[in-house]
Amino acid sequence: MKEKIFIIGAGSVGGHIASNLKLYGIDRFQIKFLDDDVKKIGSTFMGYPIVDKIEFLLTLDEPAFVVMGVAFPNIKKSIFDRISLSSNFEYMTLIAKNAWISEDVEIGKGCIVYPGCMVNYGATLKNFVILNMNCAIGHHAEIGNFSSLAPGVCIGGHTKIGDCVDMGIGSCTLQNIIIGDNSVVGGQAMITRSIPDNSKVVGVPAKILQ
């Protein structure tokens, strides 16, 4: 019998994973989806069943793997908080076979690294980080828990991105930048100076929205 993977979220991230099982080396697994949208339960998504709500994981009586297939940082954190008391499943980190990960990189649990991403030496991806297609992470950069980087994000060396940060498509930072927790960075923004927690920034150079 195949080992089971439950993908949380029958949406864009989950769809990408289910469409590219070989790319992530998980084509031997039995795939099932969990989603809190009751209209989806009992149907299929990308050819795989949507079996129940997310709390179903708390009832598991046998070990399984879980993929956090959700892009939005605060929703990822909320889901983790809801199901974190269970110990009968393991969060799986997925790295596309055509991503480049240097030696001396730390990657936490529940991360997803899409095709074309590059992560340089000394970098750290904490738990439940998503790097969408073609992101570039500079040396000794750190990406905080639950943060998500949209396609084409470029992070300069020694940059620190906090927890639950949402980086828009094509946004970039200079070196030695700090982006505070729970911040949102607009698409194509260029971060040239550090920004505090709970900021929303846009533009070139990026400015904090009042």
PDB file of C-alpha atoms in Angstrom:
ATOM      1  CA  MET A   1       0.000   0.000   0.000  1.00  0.00           C
ATOM      2  CA  LYS A   2       1.295   3.459  -0.897  1.00  0.00           C
ATOM      3  CA  GLU A   3       2.194   5.859   1.863  1.00  0.00           C
ATOM      4  CA  LYS A   4      -0.286   8.721   2.178  1.00  0.00           C
ATOM      5  CA  ILE A   5       0.245  12.428   1.656  1.00  0.00           C
ATOM      6  CA  PHE A   6      -2.512  14.806   2.677  1.00  0.00           C
ATOM      7  CA  ILE A   7      -2.233  18.129   0.855  1.00  0.00           C
ATOM      8  CA  ILE A   8      -3.828  20.963   2.802  1.00  0.00           C
ATOM      9  CA  GLY A   9      -5.641  23.283   0.411  1.00  0.00           C
ATOM     10  CA  ALA A  10      -7.250  22.446  -2.936  1.00  0.00           C
ATOM     11  CA  GLY A  11      -5.982  25.667  -4.519  1.00  0.00           C
ATOM     12  CA  SER A  12      -3.097  26.996  -6.583  1.00  0.00           C
ATOM     13  CA  VAL A  13      -0.229  25.615  -4.468  1.00  0.00           C
ATOM     14  CA  GLY A  14      -1.883  22.248  -3.965  1.00  0.00           C
ATOM     15  CA  GLY A  15      -2.687  22.085  -7.669  1.00  0.00           C
ATOM     16  CA  HIS A  16       0.930  22.747  -8.580  1.00  0.00           C
ATOM     17  CA  ILE A  17       2.140  19.965  -6.291  1.00  0.00           C
ATOM     18  CA  ALA A  18      -0.444  17.457  -7.514  1.00  0.00           C
ATOM     19  CA  SER A  19       0.451  18.232 -11.139  1.00  0.00           C
ATOM     20  CA  ASN A  20       4.170  17.734 -10.571  1.00  0.00           C
ATOM     21  CA  LEU A  21       4.576  14.758  -8.274  1.00  0.00           C
ATOM     22  CA  LYS A  22       7.607  13.412 -10.144  1.00  0.00           C
ATOM     23  CA  LEU A  23       9.302  16.814 -10.017  1.00  0.00           C
ATOM     24  CA  TYR A  24       9.138  16.643  -6.220  1.00  0.00           C
ATOM     25  CA  GLY A  25       9.896  12.923  -5.969  1.00  0.00           C
ATOM     26  CA  ILE A  26       6.552  11.980  -4.433  1.00  0.00           C
ATOM     27  CA  ASP A  27       4.865  10.123  -7.289  1.00  0.00           C
ATOM     28  CA  ARG A  28       4.910   6.863  -5.315  1.00  0.00           C
ATOM     29  CA  PHE A  29       2.588   8.288  -2.654  1.00  0.00           C
ATOM     30  CA  GLN A  30      -1.188   8.125  -2.350  1.00  0.00           C
ATOM     31  CA  ILE A  31      -2.414  11.733  -2.638  1.00  0.00           C
ATOM     32  CA  LYS A  32      -5.469  13.119  -0.869  1.00  0.00           C
ATOM     33  CA  PHE A  33      -6.615  16.704  -0.314  1.00  0.00           C
ATOM     34  CA  LEU A  34      -8.060  18.407   2.751  1.00  0.00           C
ATOM     35  CA  ASP A  35      -9.941  21.704   2.490  1.00  0.00           C
ATOM     36  CA  ASP A  36     -12.259  23.686   4.766  1.00  0.00           C
ATOM     37  CA  ASP A  37     -14.566  24.619   1.870  1.00  0.00           C
ATOM     38  CA  VAL A  38     -17.421  22.181   2.451  1.00  0.00           C
ATOM     39  CA  LYS A  39     -18.546  22.584  -1.169  1.00  0.00           C
ATOM     40  CA  LYS A  40     -15.310  20.925  -2.286  1.00  0.00           C
ATOM     41  CA  ILE A  41     -15.424  17.943   0.081  1.00  0.00           C
ATOM     42  CA  GLY A  42     -16.372  14.723  -1.684  1.00  0.00           C
ATOM     43  CA  SER A  43     -15.242  16.003  -5.086  1.00  0.00           C
ATOM     44  CA  THR A  44     -11.871  15.664  -6.795  1.00  0.00           C
ATOM     45  CA  PHE A  45      -9.123  18.174  -7.537  1.00  0.00           C
ATOM     46  CA  MET A  46      -6.425  17.535 -10.118  1.00  0.00           C
ATOM     47  CA  GLY A  47      -7.692  13.951 -10.198  1.00  0.00           C
ATOM     48  CA  TYR A  48      -7.323  13.349  -6.438  1.00  0.00           C
ATOM     49  CA  PRO A  49     -10.072  13.155  -3.791  1.00  0.00           C
ATOM     50  CA  ILE A  50     -10.869  15.979  -1.389  1.00  0.00           C
ATOM     51  CA  VAL A  51     -11.718  13.838   1.609  1.00  0.00           C
ATOM     52  CA  ASP A  52     -12.493  16.148   4.517  1.00  0.00           C
ATOM     53  CA  LYS A  53     -11.800  19.366   6.417  1.00  0.00           C
ATOM     54  CA  ILE A  54      -8.324  20.108   7.741  1.00  0.00           C
ATOM     55  CA  GLU A  55      -9.149  18.974  11.289  1.00  0.00           C
ATOM     56  CA  PHE A  56      -9.432  15.457   9.907  1.00  0.00           C
ATOM     57  CA  LEU A  57      -5.697  15.261  10.581  1.00  0.00           C
ATOM     58  CA  LEU A  58      -6.421  15.256  14.323  1.00  0.00           C
ATOM     59  CA  THR A  59      -8.277  11.957  13.935  1.00  0.00           C
ATOM     60  CA  LEU A  60      -5.573  10.027  12.088  1.00  0.00           C
ATOM     61  CA  ASP A  61      -4.884   6.608  13.616  1.00  0.00           C
ATOM     62  CA  GLU A  62      -1.860   5.836  11.451  1.00  0.00           C
ATOM     63  CA  PRO A  63       1.194   7.847  10.415  1.00  0.00           C
ATOM     64  CA  ALA A  64       0.989  10.024   7.309  1.00  0.00           C
ATOM     65  CA  PHE A  65       2.735  12.916   5.610  1.00  0.00           C
ATOM     66  CA  VAL A  66       1.240  16.393   5.265  1.00  0.00           C
ATOM     67  CA  VAL A  67       2.036  19.120   2.727  1.00  0.00           C
ATOM     68  CA  MET A  68       1.008  22.676   3.607  1.00  0.00           C
ATOM     69  CA  GLY A  69      -0.332  23.675   0.195  1.00  0.00           C
ATOM     70  CA  VAL A  70      -1.331  27.218   1.159  1.00  0.00           C
ATOM     71  CA  ALA A  71       0.378  30.419   0.003  1.00  0.00           C
ATOM     72  CA  PHE A  72      -0.963  33.055   2.400  1.00  0.00           C
ATOM     73  CA  PRO A  73       1.355  33.398   5.420  1.00  0.00           C
ATOM     74  CA  ASN A  74      -1.200  34.152   8.129  1.00  0.00           C
ATOM     75  CA  ILE A  75      -3.510  31.381   6.931  1.00  0.00           C
ATOM     76  CA  LYS A  76      -0.602  28.921   7.038  1.00  0.00           C
ATOM     77  CA  LYS A  77       0.128  29.919  10.614  1.00  0.00           C
ATOM     78  CA  SER A  78      -3.535  29.679  11.607  1.00  0.00           C
ATOM     79  CA  ILE A  79      -3.792  26.169  10.159  1.00  0.00           C
ATOM     80  CA  PHE A  80      -0.626  25.080  11.930  1.00  0.00           C
ATOM     81  CA  ASP A  81      -1.938  26.415  15.242  1.00  0.00           C
ATOM     82  CA  ARG A  82      -5.178  24.461  14.788  1.00  0.00           C
ATOM     83  CA  ILE A  83      -3.568  21.079  14.161  1.00  0.00           C
ATOM     84  CA  SER A  84      -0.198  21.344  15.894  1.00  0.00           C
ATOM     85  CA  LEU A  85      -1.254  19.229  18.879  1.00  0.00           C
ATOM     86  CA  SER A  86      -1.336  16.084  16.758  1.00  0.00           C
ATOM     87  CA  SER A  87       1.865  14.053  16.486  1.00  0.00           C
ATOM     88  CA  ASN A  88       0.592  11.343  14.147  1.00  0.00           C
ATOM     89  CA  PHE A  89       1.744  13.004  10.941  1.00  0.00           C
ATOM     90  CA  GLU A  90       4.914  14.564   9.588  1.00  0.00           C
ATOM     91  CA  TYR A  91       5.159  17.802   7.624  1.00  0.00           C
ATOM     92  CA  MET A  92       6.959  17.208   4.359  1.00  0.00           C
ATOM     93  CA  THR A  93       9.383  19.662   2.754  1.00  0.00           C
ATOM     94  CA  LEU A  94       9.303  19.593  -1.044  1.00  0.00           C
ATOM     95  CA  ILE A  95      12.165  20.825  -3.229  1.00  0.00           C
ATOM     96  CA  ALA A  96      11.823  20.734  -7.003  1.00  0.00           C
ATOM     97  CA  LYS A  97      14.493  18.649  -8.686  1.00  0.00           C
ATOM     98  CA  ASN A  98      15.537  21.585 -10.872  1.00  0.00           C
ATOM     99  CA  ALA A  99      15.948  24.032  -7.982  1.00  0.00           C
ATOM    100  CA  TRP A 100      19.531  24.785  -6.960  1.00  0.00           C
ATOM    101  CA  ILE A 101      20.294  24.589  -3.251  1.00  0.00           C
ATOM    102  CA  SER A 102      23.874  25.333  -2.224  1.00  0.00           C
ATOM    103  CA  GLU A 103      25.758  23.425   0.393  1.00  0.00           C
ATOM    104  CA  ASP A 104      25.487  24.938   3.881  1.00  0.00           C
ATOM    105  CA  VAL A 105      21.784  25.837   3.626  1.00  0.00           C
ATOM    106  CA  GLU A 106      19.263  25.128   6.388  1.00  0.00           C
ATOM    107  CA  ILE A 107      15.679  24.300   5.385  1.00  0.00           C
ATOM    108  CA  GLY A 108      12.948  23.729   7.973  1.00  0.00           C
ATOM    109  CA  LYS A 109       9.848  21.569   7.925  1.00  0.00           C
ATOM    110  CA  GLY A 110       6.894  22.126   5.644  1.00  0.00           C
ATOM    111  CA  CYS A 111       8.749  24.256   3.072  1.00  0.00           C
ATOM    112  CA  ILE A 112       8.069  24.217  -0.667  1.00  0.00           C
ATOM    113  CA  VAL A 113      10.780  25.279  -3.124  1.00  0.00           C
ATOM    114  CA  TYR A 114       9.444  25.633  -6.668  1.00  0.00           C
ATOM    115  CA  PRO A 115      11.298  25.029  -9.954  1.00  0.00           C
ATOM    116  CA  GLY A 116      14.050  27.447 -10.908  1.00  0.00           C
ATOM    117  CA  CYS A 117      14.737  28.715  -7.393  1.00  0.00           C
ATOM    118  CA  MET A 118      18.304  29.323  -6.249  1.00  0.00           C
ATOM    119  CA  VAL A 119      19.381  29.428  -2.603  1.00  0.00           C
ATOM    120  CA  ASN A 120      22.960  30.452  -1.893  1.00  0.00           C
ATOM    121  CA  TYR A 121      25.263  29.231   0.871  1.00  0.00           C
ATOM    122  CA  GLY A 122      24.651  30.154   4.483  1.00  0.00           C
ATOM    123  CA  ALA A 123      20.953  30.868   3.868  1.00  0.00           C
ATOM    124  CA  THR A 124      18.173  29.668   6.171  1.00  0.00           C
ATOM    125  CA  LEU A 125      14.570  28.878   5.296  1.00  0.00           C
ATOM    126  CA  LYS A 126      12.627  28.425   8.495  1.00  0.00           C
ATOM    127  CA  ASN A 127       9.418  26.386   8.752  1.00  0.00           C
ATOM    128  CA  PHE A 128       6.600  26.520   6.158  1.00  0.00           C
ATOM    129  CA  VAL A 129       8.367  28.882   3.773  1.00  0.00           C
ATOM    130  CA  ILE A 130       7.255  28.918   0.139  1.00  0.00           C
ATOM    131  CA  LEU A 131       9.625  30.014  -2.611  1.00  0.00           C
ATOM    132  CA  ASN A 132       7.586  30.254  -5.786  1.00  0.00           C
ATOM    133  CA  MET A 133       9.134  29.923  -9.245  1.00  0.00           C
ATOM    134  CA  ASN A 134      12.532  31.485  -9.954  1.00  0.00           C
ATOM    135  CA  CYS A 135      13.196  33.070  -6.573  1.00  0.00           C
ATOM    136  CA  ALA A 136      16.836  33.869  -5.744  1.00  0.00           C
ATOM    137  CA  ILE A 137      17.995  33.897  -2.118  1.00  0.00           C
ATOM    138  CA  GLY A 138      21.367  35.503  -1.395  1.00  0.00           C
ATOM    139  CA  HIS A 139      24.075  34.132   0.856  1.00  0.00           C
ATOM    140  CA  HIS A 140      23.382  34.194   4.599  1.00  0.00           C
ATOM    141  CA  ALA A 141      19.837  35.447   4.078  1.00  0.00           C
ATOM    142  CA  GLU A 142      17.109  34.223   6.416  1.00  0.00           C
ATOM    143  CA  ILE A 143      13.434  33.697   5.552  1.00  0.00           C
ATOM    144  CA  GLY A 144      11.144  33.505   8.579  1.00  0.00           C
ATOM    145  CA  ASN A 145       8.422  31.024   9.501  1.00  0.00           C
ATOM    146  CA  PHE A 146       5.306  30.910   7.272  1.00  0.00           C
ATOM    147  CA  SER A 147       6.635  33.550   4.876  1.00  0.00           C
ATOM    148  CA  SER A 148       5.846  33.249   1.167  1.00  0.00           C
ATOM    149  CA  LEU A 149       7.794  34.629  -1.775  1.00  0.00           C
ATOM    150  CA  ALA A 150       5.957  35.024  -5.083  1.00  0.00           C
ATOM    151  CA  PRO A 151       7.631  34.228  -8.426  1.00  0.00           C
ATOM    152  CA  GLY A 152      10.819  36.091  -9.232  1.00  0.00           C
ATOM    153  CA  VAL A 153      11.597  37.501  -5.785  1.00  0.00           C
ATOM    154  CA  CYS A 154      15.303  38.307  -5.279  1.00  0.00           C
ATOM    155  CA  ILE A 155      16.707  38.596  -1.767  1.00  0.00           C
ATOM    156  CA  GLY A 156      20.119  40.197  -1.212  1.00  0.00           C
ATOM    157  CA  GLY A 157      22.781  38.635   0.968  1.00  0.00           C
ATOM    158  CA  HIS A 158      22.513  38.916   4.760  1.00  0.00           C
ATOM    159  CA  THR A 159      18.872  39.998   4.469  1.00  0.00           C
ATOM    160  CA  LYS A 160      16.496  38.890   7.224  1.00  0.00           C
ATOM    161  CA  ILE A 161      12.833  38.428   6.404  1.00  0.00           C
ATOM    162  CA  GLY A 162      10.595  38.020   9.433  1.00  0.00           C
ATOM    163  CA  ASP A 163       7.738  35.624  10.119  1.00  0.00           C
ATOM    164  CA  CYS A 164       4.519  35.702   8.065  1.00  0.00           C
ATOM    165  CA  VAL A 165       5.887  38.054   5.409  1.00  0.00           C
ATOM    166  CA  ASP A 166       4.214  38.109   1.977  1.00  0.00           C
ATOM    167  CA  MET A 167       6.614  39.154  -0.818  1.00  0.00           C
ATOM    168  CA  GLY A 168       4.918  40.125  -4.098  1.00  0.00           C
ATOM    169  CA  ILE A 169       5.926  39.073  -7.608  1.00  0.00           C
ATOM    170  CA  GLY A 170       9.330  40.335  -8.674  1.00  0.00           C
ATOM    171  CA  SER A 171      10.079  42.252  -5.479  1.00  0.00           C
ATOM    172  CA  CYS A 172      13.717  42.616  -4.401  1.00  0.00           C
ATOM    173  CA  THR A 173      15.918  43.703  -1.515  1.00  0.00           C
ATOM    174  CA  LEU A 174      19.387  45.133  -1.239  1.00  0.00           C
ATOM    175  CA  GLN A 175      21.884  43.418   1.058  1.00  0.00           C
ATOM    176  CA  ASN A 176      21.572  43.623   4.875  1.00  0.00           C
ATOM    177  CA  ILE A 177      17.874  44.506   4.838  1.00  0.00           C
ATOM    178  CA  ILE A 178      15.461  43.547   7.637  1.00  0.00           C
ATOM    179  CA  ILE A 179      11.771  43.097   6.802  1.00  0.00           C
ATOM    180  CA  GLY A 180       9.638  42.938   9.928  1.00  0.00           C
ATOM    181  CA  ASP A 181       7.101  40.272  10.839  1.00  0.00           C
ATOM    182  CA  ASN A 182       3.660  40.286   9.193  1.00  0.00           C
ATOM    183  CA  SER A 183       4.712  42.700   6.469  1.00  0.00           C
ATOM    184  CA  VAL A 184       3.391  42.777   2.900  1.00  0.00           C
ATOM    185  CA  VAL A 185       5.647  43.800   0.021  1.00  0.00           C
ATOM    186  CA  GLY A 186       4.019  44.837  -3.249  1.00  0.00           C
ATOM    187  CA  GLY A 187       4.911  43.362  -6.611  1.00  0.00           C
ATOM    188  CA  GLN A 188       8.080  44.770  -8.230  1.00  0.00           C
ATOM    189  CA  ALA A 189       8.923  46.760  -5.065  1.00  0.00           C
ATOM    190  CA  MET A 190      12.602  47.431  -4.403  1.00  0.00           C
ATOM    191  CA  ILE A 191      13.460  47.404  -0.696  1.00  0.00           C
ATOM    192  CA  THR A 192      16.415  49.708  -0.095  1.00  0.00           C
ATOM    193  CA  ARG A 193      16.061  50.171   3.663  1.00  0.00           C
ATOM    194  CA  SER A 194      14.763  48.046   6.530  1.00  0.00           C
ATOM    195  CA  ILE A 195      11.063  48.152   7.385  1.00  0.00           C
ATOM    196  CA  PRO A 196       9.339  47.511  10.727  1.00  0.00           C
ATOM    197  CA  ASP A 197       6.797  44.855  11.658  1.00  0.00           C
ATOM    198  CA  ASN A 198       3.294  45.023  10.162  1.00  0.00           C
ATOM    199  CA  SER A 199       4.322  47.251   7.248  1.00  0.00           C
ATOM    200  CA  LYS A 200       2.860  47.437   3.754  1.00  0.00           C
ATOM    201  CA  VAL A 201       5.333  48.710   1.184  1.00  0.00           C
ATOM    202  CA  VAL A 202       5.179  49.465  -2.538  1.00  0.00           C
ATOM    203  CA  GLY A 203       7.227  51.191  -5.189  1.00  0.00           C
ATOM    204  CA  VAL A 204      10.808  51.773  -6.362  1.00  0.00           C
ATOM    205  CA  PRO A 205      12.328  52.480  -3.972  1.00  0.00           C
ATOM    206  CA  ALA A 206       9.712  50.965  -1.690  1.00  0.00           C
ATOM    207  CA  LYS A 207       7.820  53.238   0.667  1.00  0.00           C
ATOM    208  CA  ILE A 208       5.589  52.362   3.589  1.00  0.00           C
ATOM    209  CA  LEU A 209       1.880  52.931   2.982  1.00  0.00           C
ATOM    210  CA  GLN A 210       0.323  55.113   5.659  1.00  0.00           C
TER     211      GLN A 210
END
